Short mmCIF file of C-alpha atoms in Angstrom, two decimals:
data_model
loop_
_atom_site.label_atom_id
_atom_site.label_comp_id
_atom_site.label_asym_id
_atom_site.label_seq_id
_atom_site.Cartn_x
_atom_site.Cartn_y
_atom_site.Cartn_z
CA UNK E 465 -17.46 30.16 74.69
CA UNK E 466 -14.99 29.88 77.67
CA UNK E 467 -11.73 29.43 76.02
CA UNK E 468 -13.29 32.73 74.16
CA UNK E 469 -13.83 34.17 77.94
CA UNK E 470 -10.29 33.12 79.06
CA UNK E 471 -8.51 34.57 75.92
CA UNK E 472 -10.30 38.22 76.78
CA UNK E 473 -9.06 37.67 80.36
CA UNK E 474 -5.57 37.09 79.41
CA UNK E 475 -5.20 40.01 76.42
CA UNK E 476 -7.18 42.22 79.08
CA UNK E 477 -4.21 41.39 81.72
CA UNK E 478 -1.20 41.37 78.81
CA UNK E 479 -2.31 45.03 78.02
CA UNK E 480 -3.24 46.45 81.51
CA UNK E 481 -0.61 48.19 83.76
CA UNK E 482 -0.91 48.05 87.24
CA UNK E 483 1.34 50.60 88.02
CA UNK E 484 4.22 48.61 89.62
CA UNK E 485 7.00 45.99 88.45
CA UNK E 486 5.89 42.78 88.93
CA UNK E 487 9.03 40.76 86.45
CA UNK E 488 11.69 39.27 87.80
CA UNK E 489 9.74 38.66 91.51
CA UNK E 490 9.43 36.38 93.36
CA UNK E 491 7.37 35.87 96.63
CA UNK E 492 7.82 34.24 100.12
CA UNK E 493 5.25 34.19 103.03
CA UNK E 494 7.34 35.23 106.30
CA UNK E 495 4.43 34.34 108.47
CA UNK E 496 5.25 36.27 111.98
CA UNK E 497 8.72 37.48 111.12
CA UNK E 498 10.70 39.58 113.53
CA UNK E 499 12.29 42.69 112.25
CA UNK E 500 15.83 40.73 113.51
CA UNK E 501 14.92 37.73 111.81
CA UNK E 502 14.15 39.36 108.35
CA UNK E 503 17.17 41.02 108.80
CA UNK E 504 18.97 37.71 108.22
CA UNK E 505 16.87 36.41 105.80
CA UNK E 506 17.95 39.78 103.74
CA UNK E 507 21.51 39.57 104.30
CA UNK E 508 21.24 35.95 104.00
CA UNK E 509 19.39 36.41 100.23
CA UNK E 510 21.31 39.66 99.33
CA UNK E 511 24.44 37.50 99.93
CA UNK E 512 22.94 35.25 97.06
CA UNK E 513 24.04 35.86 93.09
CA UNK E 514 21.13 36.75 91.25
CA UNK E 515 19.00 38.50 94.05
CA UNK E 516 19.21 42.39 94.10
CA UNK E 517 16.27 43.41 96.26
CA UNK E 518 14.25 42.18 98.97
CA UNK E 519 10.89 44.65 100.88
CA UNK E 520 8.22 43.14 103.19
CA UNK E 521 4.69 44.14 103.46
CA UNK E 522 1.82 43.02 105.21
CA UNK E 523 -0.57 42.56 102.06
CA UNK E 524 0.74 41.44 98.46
CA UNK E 525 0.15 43.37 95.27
CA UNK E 526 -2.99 41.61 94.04
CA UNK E 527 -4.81 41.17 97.83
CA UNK E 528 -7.12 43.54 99.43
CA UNK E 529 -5.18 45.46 102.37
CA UNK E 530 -7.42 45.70 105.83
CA UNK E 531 -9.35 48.89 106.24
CA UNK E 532 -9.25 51.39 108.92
CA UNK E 533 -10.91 54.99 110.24
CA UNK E 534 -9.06 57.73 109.44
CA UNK E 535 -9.37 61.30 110.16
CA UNK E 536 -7.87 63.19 107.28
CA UNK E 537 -6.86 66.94 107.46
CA UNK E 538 -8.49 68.02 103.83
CA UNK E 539 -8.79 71.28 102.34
CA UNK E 540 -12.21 71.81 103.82
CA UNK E 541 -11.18 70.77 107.61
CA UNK E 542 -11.24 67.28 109.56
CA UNK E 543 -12.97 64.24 107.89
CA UNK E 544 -13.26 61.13 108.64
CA UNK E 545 -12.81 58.22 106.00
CA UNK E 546 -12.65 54.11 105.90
CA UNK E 547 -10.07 54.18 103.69
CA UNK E 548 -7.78 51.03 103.05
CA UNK E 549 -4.03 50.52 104.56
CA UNK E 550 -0.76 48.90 103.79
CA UNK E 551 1.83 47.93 105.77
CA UNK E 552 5.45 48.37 104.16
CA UNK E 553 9.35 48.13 104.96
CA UNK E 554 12.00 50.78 103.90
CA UNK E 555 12.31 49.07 100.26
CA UNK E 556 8.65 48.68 98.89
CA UNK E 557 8.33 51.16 96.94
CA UNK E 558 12.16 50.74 95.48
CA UNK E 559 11.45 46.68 94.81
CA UNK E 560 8.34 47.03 93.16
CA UNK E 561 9.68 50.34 91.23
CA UNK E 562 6.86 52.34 92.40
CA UNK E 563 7.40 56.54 91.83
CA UNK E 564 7.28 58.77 94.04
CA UNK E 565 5.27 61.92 93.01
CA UNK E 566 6.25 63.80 95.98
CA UNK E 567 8.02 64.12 99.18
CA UNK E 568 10.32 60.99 100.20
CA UNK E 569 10.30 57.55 100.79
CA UNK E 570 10.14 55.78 104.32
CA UNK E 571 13.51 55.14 106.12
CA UNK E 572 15.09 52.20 107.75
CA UNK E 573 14.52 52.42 110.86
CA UNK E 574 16.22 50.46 114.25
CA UNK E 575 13.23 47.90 115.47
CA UNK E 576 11.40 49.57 118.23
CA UNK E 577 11.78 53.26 116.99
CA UNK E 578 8.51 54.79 118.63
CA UNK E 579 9.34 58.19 116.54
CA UNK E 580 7.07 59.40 113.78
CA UNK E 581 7.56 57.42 110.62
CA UNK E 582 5.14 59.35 108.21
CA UNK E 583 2.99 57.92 105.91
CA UNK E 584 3.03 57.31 102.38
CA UNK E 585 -0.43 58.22 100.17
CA UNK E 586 -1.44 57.89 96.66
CA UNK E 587 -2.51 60.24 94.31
CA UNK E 588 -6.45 59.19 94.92
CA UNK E 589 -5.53 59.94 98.83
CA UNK E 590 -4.14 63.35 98.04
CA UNK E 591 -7.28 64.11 95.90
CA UNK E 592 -9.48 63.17 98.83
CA UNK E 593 -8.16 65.11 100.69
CA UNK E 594 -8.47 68.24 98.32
CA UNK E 595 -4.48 68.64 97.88
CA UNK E 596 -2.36 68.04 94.87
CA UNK E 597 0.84 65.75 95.50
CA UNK E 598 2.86 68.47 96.61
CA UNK E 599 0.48 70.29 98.86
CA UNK E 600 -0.35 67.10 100.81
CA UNK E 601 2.98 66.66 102.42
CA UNK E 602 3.47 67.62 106.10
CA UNK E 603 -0.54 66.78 105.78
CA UNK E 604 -1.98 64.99 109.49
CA UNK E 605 -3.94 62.00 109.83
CA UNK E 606 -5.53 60.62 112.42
CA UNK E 607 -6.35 56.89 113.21
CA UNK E 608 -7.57 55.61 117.08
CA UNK E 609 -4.43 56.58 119.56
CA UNK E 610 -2.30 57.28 116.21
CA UNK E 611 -1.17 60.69 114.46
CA UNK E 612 1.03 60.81 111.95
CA UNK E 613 1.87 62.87 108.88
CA UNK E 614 2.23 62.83 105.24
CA UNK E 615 5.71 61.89 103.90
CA UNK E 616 5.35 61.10 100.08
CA UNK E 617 2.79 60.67 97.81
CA UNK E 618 2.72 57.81 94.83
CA UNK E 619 1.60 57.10 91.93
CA UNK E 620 -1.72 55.26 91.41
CA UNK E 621 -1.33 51.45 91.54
CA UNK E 622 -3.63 48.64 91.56
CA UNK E 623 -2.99 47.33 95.14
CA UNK E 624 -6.20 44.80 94.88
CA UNK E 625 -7.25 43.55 90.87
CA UNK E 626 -7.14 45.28 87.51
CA UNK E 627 -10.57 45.11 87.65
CA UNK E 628 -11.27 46.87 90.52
CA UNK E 629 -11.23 50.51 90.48
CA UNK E 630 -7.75 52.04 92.00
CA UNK E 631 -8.95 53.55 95.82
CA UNK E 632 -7.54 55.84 98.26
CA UNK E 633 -4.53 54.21 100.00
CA UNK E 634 -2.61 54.80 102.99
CA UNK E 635 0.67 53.22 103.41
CA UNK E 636 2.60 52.68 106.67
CA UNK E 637 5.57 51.90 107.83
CA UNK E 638 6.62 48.37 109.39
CA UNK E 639 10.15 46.76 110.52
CA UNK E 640 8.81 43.78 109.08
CA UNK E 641 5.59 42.36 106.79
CA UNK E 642 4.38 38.52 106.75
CA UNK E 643 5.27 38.70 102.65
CA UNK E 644 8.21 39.19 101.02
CA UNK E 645 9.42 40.13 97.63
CA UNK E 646 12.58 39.07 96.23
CA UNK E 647 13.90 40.76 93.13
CA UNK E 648 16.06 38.26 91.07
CA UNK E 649 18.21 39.14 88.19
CA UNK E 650 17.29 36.79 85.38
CA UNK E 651 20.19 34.38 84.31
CA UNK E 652 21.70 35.66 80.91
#
């Protein structure tokens, strides 16, 4: 009965998409990196054959992000949500070859830049908030002493399991994440 169990497990993984590129990664925990120090690191692995790509986050693919209070401008005025939250770098979405539905992708950005970054959304965001991908950029959100608009909007993605149903997410901007992703060319 369990190997029957495991095989269903496996087939249901080999056939599910999560929505992002998970080959040809590989992962490193940065603990509390500064923004100089994974700097280095990324020159330092960029500078190696076989690795292309390198993002930080604060939360892996796979690993529930922390949850926050946001107020959300929606279609039908101010509301408030609990809605889950990532912390990204400038290369995220480009390592893990996640689209971009609408608007644009975060910038790199000099450590210490107080400026407005803009947030990134998916699609079940934009929903929630009554606007199609398009109509939810330029959007305001609100969380504690923070305000901050809409920038792009994603594609769903499993950010948490493949058995979990895909939630609202809200994804911020960070000089540098406690993980890392490497993107390695296989060896031909």
């Amino acid at each position: 009965v369990s190997i029957l169990i495991i095989n269903q497990q496996v087939k249901f993984m080999n056939q599910q998409e999560p929505g992002y590129q998970s080959a040809s990664l590989l992962h490193l925990s940065a603990g509390a990196i500064e923004a100089s120090e994974l700097e280095l690191l990324r020159n330092k692995l960029l500078a190696t054959p076989g690795i292309s790509k390198l993002a930080s986050m604060s939360q892996l693919p796979g690993t529930p992000p922390q949850v926050n209070v946001f107020e959300l401008a929606t279609a039908q005025g101010p509301a408030k949500h609990i809605l889950p939250q990532l912390w990204v770098d400038a290369h995220y979405l480009d390592v893990l070859r996640i689209p971009l539905l609408a608007g644009s992708n975060f910038e790199q950005r000099q450590p210490g830049d107080s400026s407005l970054a803009g947030v990134i959304i998916n699609q079940r965001a934009a929903q929630l908030m009554g606007y199609s991908p398009q109509e939810a950029i330029g959007k305001r959100l609100h969380s504690d002493d923070w305000t901050d608009y809409v920038r792009g909007v994603v594609t769903d993605y499993h950010q948490v399991s493949l058995h979990s149903a895909i939630e609202p997410l809200i994804i911020r901007y960070a000089d540098a994440g406690h993980q890392v992703l490497v993107q390695h060319e296989a060896a031909a």
